[in-house]
Amino acid sequence: MPNKPKDVEDLATISFGFVDDVFVIVHRAETIDDFDWGRCLREARSARELPCIVIAPGDSPPNVSHRYDLCELNERQELPLKVALLSGSTTGQRVATALKWGGVEAGCFEVEDLDGMLGFLDRLGSRARMSSALGPYLERSWLQGSTGPVRPSRRESDFATRPR
C-alpha cells in the first residue's frame, strides 16, 4: 500500500511529519514548548516503524529531556534508530555525541550537506522529497539549478505518513 499523503503538523514552536519513512522535526523557536514536543512524540510513537529521524534544530538543539525521549524511542524498537541533526554548530555535534551515549546511532551534518545526511540515513532516494519538505523551513533548496530561497509548499505530497 503506498504512503498516504498528509501535511506537516505546524505548531507554535515545532513542525513535524513524515517524508517517506523518515520522521522530520523542525524547531521553529528558541525554546520548544513541552505541549508541542509531546504532540510530536505522540506522532513518532504512533508509527509502526521509526527507522530514522531528521532534526533541524536551528538555534534550539534538543535539550536533555528531548534527548532522553529520543533514546527512549530507540529502546522501544527492534532495529536501532538513526537520528541526523542538520546543524553545523558545536552544540549540534555535542547533542549527536550525547545521543550516541544513549545508544542512538546519531550524526550531525551541516545544513548544506543534505546528501551526506541522507547517505548516513541510507535514504538517498528521498533527496527531492526531503528538499521540498525541509527547504521552506530552512529557506533554501538543494535541488540543482535552484537559486536562493524557495517559497513554502503546501502540497500534500511533501510530507507523507506510512500505513499504520
PDB file of N, CA, C and O in Angstrom, residues 50-55 67 70-71 73-75 77 79-85 95-109 116-123:
ATOM      1  N   LEU A  50       9.935   3.184  13.029  1.00  0.00           N
ATOM      2  CA  LEU A  50      10.538   4.505  13.017  1.00  0.00           C
ATOM      3  C   LEU A  50      12.046   4.338  12.830  1.00  0.00           C
ATOM      4  O   LEU A  50      12.800   4.353  13.789  1.00  0.00           O
ATOM      5  N   PRO A  51      12.498   4.142  11.575  1.00  0.00           N
ATOM      6  CA  PRO A  51      13.918   3.873  11.362  1.00  0.00           C
ATOM      7  C   PRO A  51      14.809   5.109  11.454  1.00  0.00           C
ATOM      8  O   PRO A  51      15.968   5.001  11.844  1.00  0.00           O
ATOM      9  N   CYS A  52      14.260   6.287  11.103  1.00  0.00           N
ATOM     10  CA  CYS A  52      15.099   7.483  11.011  1.00  0.00           C
ATOM     11  C   CYS A  52      14.347   8.726  11.468  1.00  0.00           C
ATOM     12  O   CYS A  52      13.159   8.871  11.214  1.00  0.00           O
ATOM     13  N   ILE A  53      15.108   9.627  12.084  1.00  0.00           N
ATOM     14  CA  ILE A  53      14.581  10.950  12.432  1.00  0.00           C
ATOM     15  C   ILE A  53      15.589  11.981  11.945  1.00  0.00           C
ATOM     16  O   ILE A  53      16.795  11.823  12.130  1.00  0.00           O
ATOM     17  N   VAL A  54      15.085  13.035  11.332  1.00  0.00           N
ATOM     18  CA  VAL A  54      15.897  14.197  10.970  1.00  0.00           C
ATOM     19  C   VAL A  54      15.421  15.346  11.844  1.00  0.00           C
ATOM     20  O   VAL A  54      14.215  15.612  11.932  1.00  0.00           O
ATOM     21  N   ILE A  55      16.363  16.005  12.488  1.00  0.00           N
ATOM     22  CA  ILE A  55      16.033  17.166  13.315  1.00  0.00           C
ATOM     23  C   ILE A  55      16.778  18.366  12.750  1.00  0.00           C
ATOM     24  O   ILE A  55      17.998  18.334  12.608  1.00  0.00           O
ATOM     25  N   ARG A  67      16.473  14.694  24.429  1.00  0.00           N
ATOM     26  CA  ARG A  67      17.442  13.632  24.134  1.00  0.00           C
ATOM     27  C   ARG A  67      17.042  12.336  24.849  1.00  0.00           C
ATOM     28  O   ARG A  67      17.139  11.251  24.273  1.00  0.00           O
ATOM     29  N   LEU A  70      14.286  10.761  22.863  1.00  0.00           N
ATOM     30  CA  LEU A  70      14.795  10.125  21.637  1.00  0.00           C
ATOM     31  C   LEU A  70      15.464   8.790  21.959  1.00  0.00           C
ATOM     32  O   LEU A  70      15.289   7.809  21.228  1.00  0.00           O
ATOM     33  N   CYS A  71      16.199   8.733  23.063  1.00  0.00           N
ATOM     34  CA  CYS A  71      16.819   7.465  23.473  1.00  0.00           C
ATOM     35  C   CYS A  71      15.749   6.450  23.850  1.00  0.00           C
ATOM     36  O   CYS A  71      15.872   5.259  23.539  1.00  0.00           O
ATOM     37  N   LEU A  73      12.721   6.308  22.574  1.00  0.00           N
ATOM     38  CA  LEU A  73      12.170   5.833  21.302  1.00  0.00           C
ATOM     39  C   LEU A  73      13.039   4.717  20.723  1.00  0.00           C
ATOM     40  O   LEU A  73      12.531   3.729  20.205  1.00  0.00           O
ATOM     41  N   ASN A  74      14.344   4.891  20.806  1.00  0.00           N
ATOM     42  CA  ASN A  74      15.276   3.898  20.299  1.00  0.00           C
ATOM     43  C   ASN A  74      15.118   2.570  21.042  1.00  0.00           C
ATOM     44  O   ASN A  74      15.130   1.510  20.425  1.00  0.00           O
ATOM     45  N   GLU A  75      14.965   2.628  22.351  1.00  0.00           N
ATOM     46  CA  GLU A  75      14.856   1.408  23.163  1.00  0.00           C
ATOM     47  C   GLU A  75      13.587   0.620  22.866  1.00  0.00           C
ATOM     48  O   GLU A  75      13.549  -0.586  23.066  1.00  0.00           O
ATOM     49  N   GLN A  77      12.300  -0.015  20.013  1.00  0.00           N
ATOM     50  CA  GLN A  77      12.312  -0.581  18.667  1.00  0.00           C
ATOM     51  C   GLN A  77      13.195  -1.814  18.570  1.00  0.00           C
ATOM     52  O   GLN A  77      14.124  -1.977  19.355  1.00  0.00           O
ATOM     53  N   LEU A  79      14.943  -2.511  15.641  1.00  0.00           N
ATOM     54  CA  LEU A  79      16.124  -2.033  14.930  1.00  0.00           C
ATOM     55  C   LEU A  79      16.564  -0.693  15.510  1.00  0.00           C
ATOM     56  O   LEU A  79      15.732   0.093  15.959  1.00  0.00           O
ATOM     57  N   PRO A  80      17.869  -0.408  15.486  1.00  0.00           N
ATOM     58  CA  PRO A  80      18.343   0.857  16.047  1.00  0.00           C
ATOM     59  C   PRO A  80      17.803   2.065  15.271  1.00  0.00           C
ATOM     60  O   PRO A  80      17.668   2.030  14.054  1.00  0.00           O
ATOM     61  N   LEU A  81      17.514   3.098  16.007  1.00  0.00           N
ATOM     62  CA  LEU A  81      17.048   4.363  15.447  1.00  0.00           C
ATOM     63  C   LEU A  81      18.260   5.168  14.988  1.00  0.00           C
ATOM     64  O   LEU A  81      19.273   5.219  15.682  1.00  0.00           O
ATOM     65  N   LYS A  82      18.147   5.782  13.809  1.00  0.00           N
ATOM     66  CA  LYS A  82      19.180   6.702  13.336  1.00  0.00           C
ATOM     67  C   LYS A  82      18.618   8.110  13.433  1.00  0.00           C
ATOM     68  O   LYS A  82      17.509   8.374  12.965  1.00  0.00           O
ATOM     69  N   VAL A  83      19.395   9.013  14.028  1.00  0.00           N
ATOM     70  CA  VAL A  83      18.991  10.411  14.156  1.00  0.00           C
ATOM     71  C   VAL A  83      20.051  11.275  13.492  1.00  0.00           C
ATOM     72  O   VAL A  83      21.239  11.158  13.808  1.00  0.00           O
ATOM     73  N   ALA A  84      19.612  12.125  12.565  1.00  0.00           N
ATOM     74  CA  ALA A  84      20.510  13.059  11.897  1.00  0.00           C
ATOM     75  C   ALA A  84      20.098  14.480  12.277  1.00  0.00           C
ATOM     76  O   ALA A  84      18.937  14.841  12.155  1.00  0.00           O
ATOM     77  N   LEU A  85      21.060  15.241  12.770  1.00  0.00           N
ATOM     78  CA  LEU A  85      20.824  16.647  13.084  1.00  0.00           C
ATOM     79  C   LEU A  85      21.379  17.492  11.951  1.00  0.00           C
ATOM     80  O   LEU A  85      22.535  17.315  11.558  1.00  0.00           O
ATOM     81  N   VAL A  95      25.180  17.257  20.884  1.00  0.00           N
ATOM     82  CA  VAL A  95      23.902  16.552  21.001  1.00  0.00           C
ATOM     83  C   VAL A  95      24.011  15.174  20.353  1.00  0.00           C
ATOM     84  O   VAL A  95      23.563  14.169  20.924  1.00  0.00           O
ATOM     85  N   ALA A  96      24.619  15.105  19.174  1.00  0.00           N
ATOM     86  CA  ALA A  96      24.803  13.819  18.495  1.00  0.00           C
ATOM     87  C   ALA A  96      25.633  12.875  19.362  1.00  0.00           C
ATOM     88  O   ALA A  96      25.313  11.681  19.492  1.00  0.00           O
ATOM     89  N   THR A  97      26.679  13.386  19.991  1.00  0.00           N
ATOM     90  CA  THR A  97      27.510  12.567  20.877  1.00  0.00           C
ATOM     91  C   THR A  97      26.700  12.066  22.067  1.00  0.00           C
ATOM     92  O   THR A  97      26.775  10.888  22.432  1.00  0.00           O
ATOM     93  N   ALA A  98      25.886  12.932  22.662  1.00  0.00           N
ATOM     94  CA  ALA A  98      25.055  12.525  23.800  1.00  0.00           C
ATOM     95  C   ALA A  98      24.057  11.446  23.391  1.00  0.00           C
ATOM     96  O   ALA A  98      23.818  10.494  24.144  1.00  0.00           O
ATOM     97  N   LEU A  99      23.482  11.577  22.196  1.00  0.00           N
ATOM     98  CA  LEU A  99      22.553  10.553  21.710  1.00  0.00           C
ATOM     99  C   LEU A  99      23.274   9.222  21.509  1.00  0.00           C
ATOM    100  O   LEU A  99      22.734   8.156  21.818  1.00  0.00           O
ATOM    101  N   LYS A 100      24.497   9.275  21.011  1.00  0.00           N
ATOM    102  CA  LYS A 100      25.286   8.052  20.841  1.00  0.00           C
ATOM    103  C   LYS A 100      25.517   7.379  22.190  1.00  0.00           C
ATOM    104  O   LYS A 100      25.444   6.152  22.301  1.00  0.00           O
ATOM    105  N   TRP A 101      25.796   8.174  23.219  1.00  0.00           N
ATOM    106  CA  TRP A 101      25.981   7.615  24.558  1.00  0.00           C
ATOM    107  C   TRP A 101      24.708   6.910  25.022  1.00  0.00           C
ATOM    108  O   TRP A 101      24.767   5.967  25.799  1.00  0.00           O
ATOM    109  N   GLY A 102      23.549   7.378  24.541  1.00  0.00           N
ATOM    110  CA  GLY A 102      22.274   6.766  24.892  1.00  0.00           C
ATOM    111  C   GLY A 102      21.895   5.596  23.985  1.00  0.00           C
ATOM    112  O   GLY A 102      20.782   5.096  24.066  1.00  0.00           O
ATOM    113  N   GLY A 103      22.797   5.187  23.091  1.00  0.00           N
ATOM    114  CA  GLY A 103      22.547   4.033  22.242  1.00  0.00           C
ATOM    115  C   GLY A 103      21.934   4.340  20.891  1.00  0.00           C
ATOM    116  O   GLY A 103      21.619   3.428  20.127  1.00  0.00           O
ATOM    117  N   VAL A 104      21.754   5.610  20.580  1.00  0.00           N
ATOM    118  CA  VAL A 104      21.170   6.019  19.300  1.00  0.00           C
ATOM    119  C   VAL A 104      22.301   6.212  18.292  1.00  0.00           C
ATOM    120  O   VAL A 104      23.332   6.799  18.616  1.00  0.00           O
ATOM    121  N   GLU A 105      22.110   5.723  17.080  1.00  0.00           N
ATOM    122  CA  GLU A 105      23.068   5.995  16.009  1.00  0.00           C
ATOM    123  C   GLU A 105      22.777   7.412  15.523  1.00  0.00           C
ATOM    124  O   GLU A 105      21.721   7.669  14.940  1.00  0.00           O
ATOM    125  N   ALA A 106      23.689   8.338  15.815  1.00  0.00           N
ATOM    126  CA  ALA A 106      23.420   9.750  15.541  1.00  0.00           C
ATOM    127  C   ALA A 106      24.567  10.387  14.784  1.00  0.00           C
ATOM    128  O   ALA A 106      25.721  10.001  14.933  1.00  0.00           O
ATOM    129  N   GLY A 107      24.226  11.380  13.972  1.00  0.00           N
ATOM    130  CA  GLY A 107      25.218  12.141  13.237  1.00  0.00           C
ATOM    131  C   GLY A 107      24.774  13.591  13.122  1.00  0.00           C
ATOM    132  O   GLY A 107      23.584  13.889  13.159  1.00  0.00           O
ATOM    133  N   CYS A 108      25.745  14.474  13.004  1.00  0.00           N
ATOM    134  CA  CYS A 108      25.459  15.903  12.862  1.00  0.00           C
ATOM    135  C   CYS A 108      26.031  16.359  11.523  1.00  0.00           C
ATOM    136  O   CYS A 108      27.177  16.052  11.192  1.00  0.00           O
ATOM    137  N   PHE A 109      25.223  17.081  10.762  1.00  0.00           N
ATOM    138  CA  PHE A 109      25.591  17.483   9.413  1.00  0.00           C
ATOM    139  C   PHE A 109      25.317  18.968   9.208  1.00  0.00           C
ATOM    140  O   PHE A 109      24.341  19.501   9.728  1.00  0.00           O
ATOM    141  N   GLY A 116      25.027  14.168   2.431  1.00  0.00           N
ATOM    142  CA  GLY A 116      25.734  13.460   3.496  1.00  0.00           C
ATOM    143  C   GLY A 116      24.771  12.928   4.539  1.00  0.00           C
ATOM    144  O   GLY A 116      24.894  11.787   4.996  1.00  0.00           O
ATOM    145  N   MET A 117      23.782  13.745   4.891  1.00  0.00           N
ATOM    146  CA  MET A 117      22.783  13.330   5.869  1.00  0.00           C
ATOM    147  C   MET A 117      21.965  12.157   5.334  1.00  0.00           C
ATOM    148  O   MET A 117      21.763  11.164   6.025  1.00  0.00           O
ATOM    149  N   LEU A 118      21.510  12.260   4.094  1.00  0.00           N
ATOM    150  CA  LEU A 118      20.707  11.185   3.503  1.00  0.00           C
ATOM    151  C   LEU A 118      21.536   9.912   3.319  1.00  0.00           C
ATOM    152  O   LEU A 118      21.013   8.805   3.462  1.00  0.00           O
ATOM    153  N   GLY A 119      22.823  10.050   3.032  1.00  0.00           N
ATOM    154  CA  GLY A 119      23.702   8.885   2.946  1.00  0.00           C
ATOM    155  C   GLY A 119      23.826   8.197   4.297  1.00  0.00           C
ATOM    156  O   GLY A 119      23.776   6.965   4.386  1.00  0.00           O
ATOM    157  N   PHE A 120      23.985   8.974   5.357  1.00  0.00           N
ATOM    158  CA  PHE A 120      24.046   8.424   6.714  1.00  0.00           C
ATOM    159  C   PHE A 120      22.771   7.653   7.042  1.00  0.00           C
ATOM    160  O   PHE A 120      22.810   6.586   7.641  1.00  0.00           O
ATOM    161  N   LEU A 121      21.628   8.180   6.615  1.00  0.00           N
ATOM    162  CA  LEU A 121      20.340   7.541   6.885  1.00  0.00           C
ATOM    163  C   LEU A 121      20.035   6.414   5.890  1.00  0.00           C
ATOM    164  O   LEU A 121      19.039   5.719   6.036  1.00  0.00           O
ATOM    165  N   ASP A 122      20.857   6.267   4.865  1.00  0.00           N
ATOM    166  CA  ASP A 122      20.635   5.311   3.779  1.00  0.00           C
ATOM    167  C   ASP A 122      19.304   5.606   3.079  1.00  0.00           C
ATOM    168  O   ASP A 122      18.505   4.711   2.805  1.00  0.00           O
ATOM    169  N   ARG A 123      19.072   6.882   2.785  1.00  0.00           N
ATOM    170  CA  ARG A 123      17.832   7.334   2.151  1.00  0.00           C
ATOM    171  C   ARG A 123      18.109   8.300   0.997  1.00  0.00           C
ATOM    172  O   ARG A 123      17.407   9.274   0.806  1.00  0.00           O
TER     173      ARG A 123
END
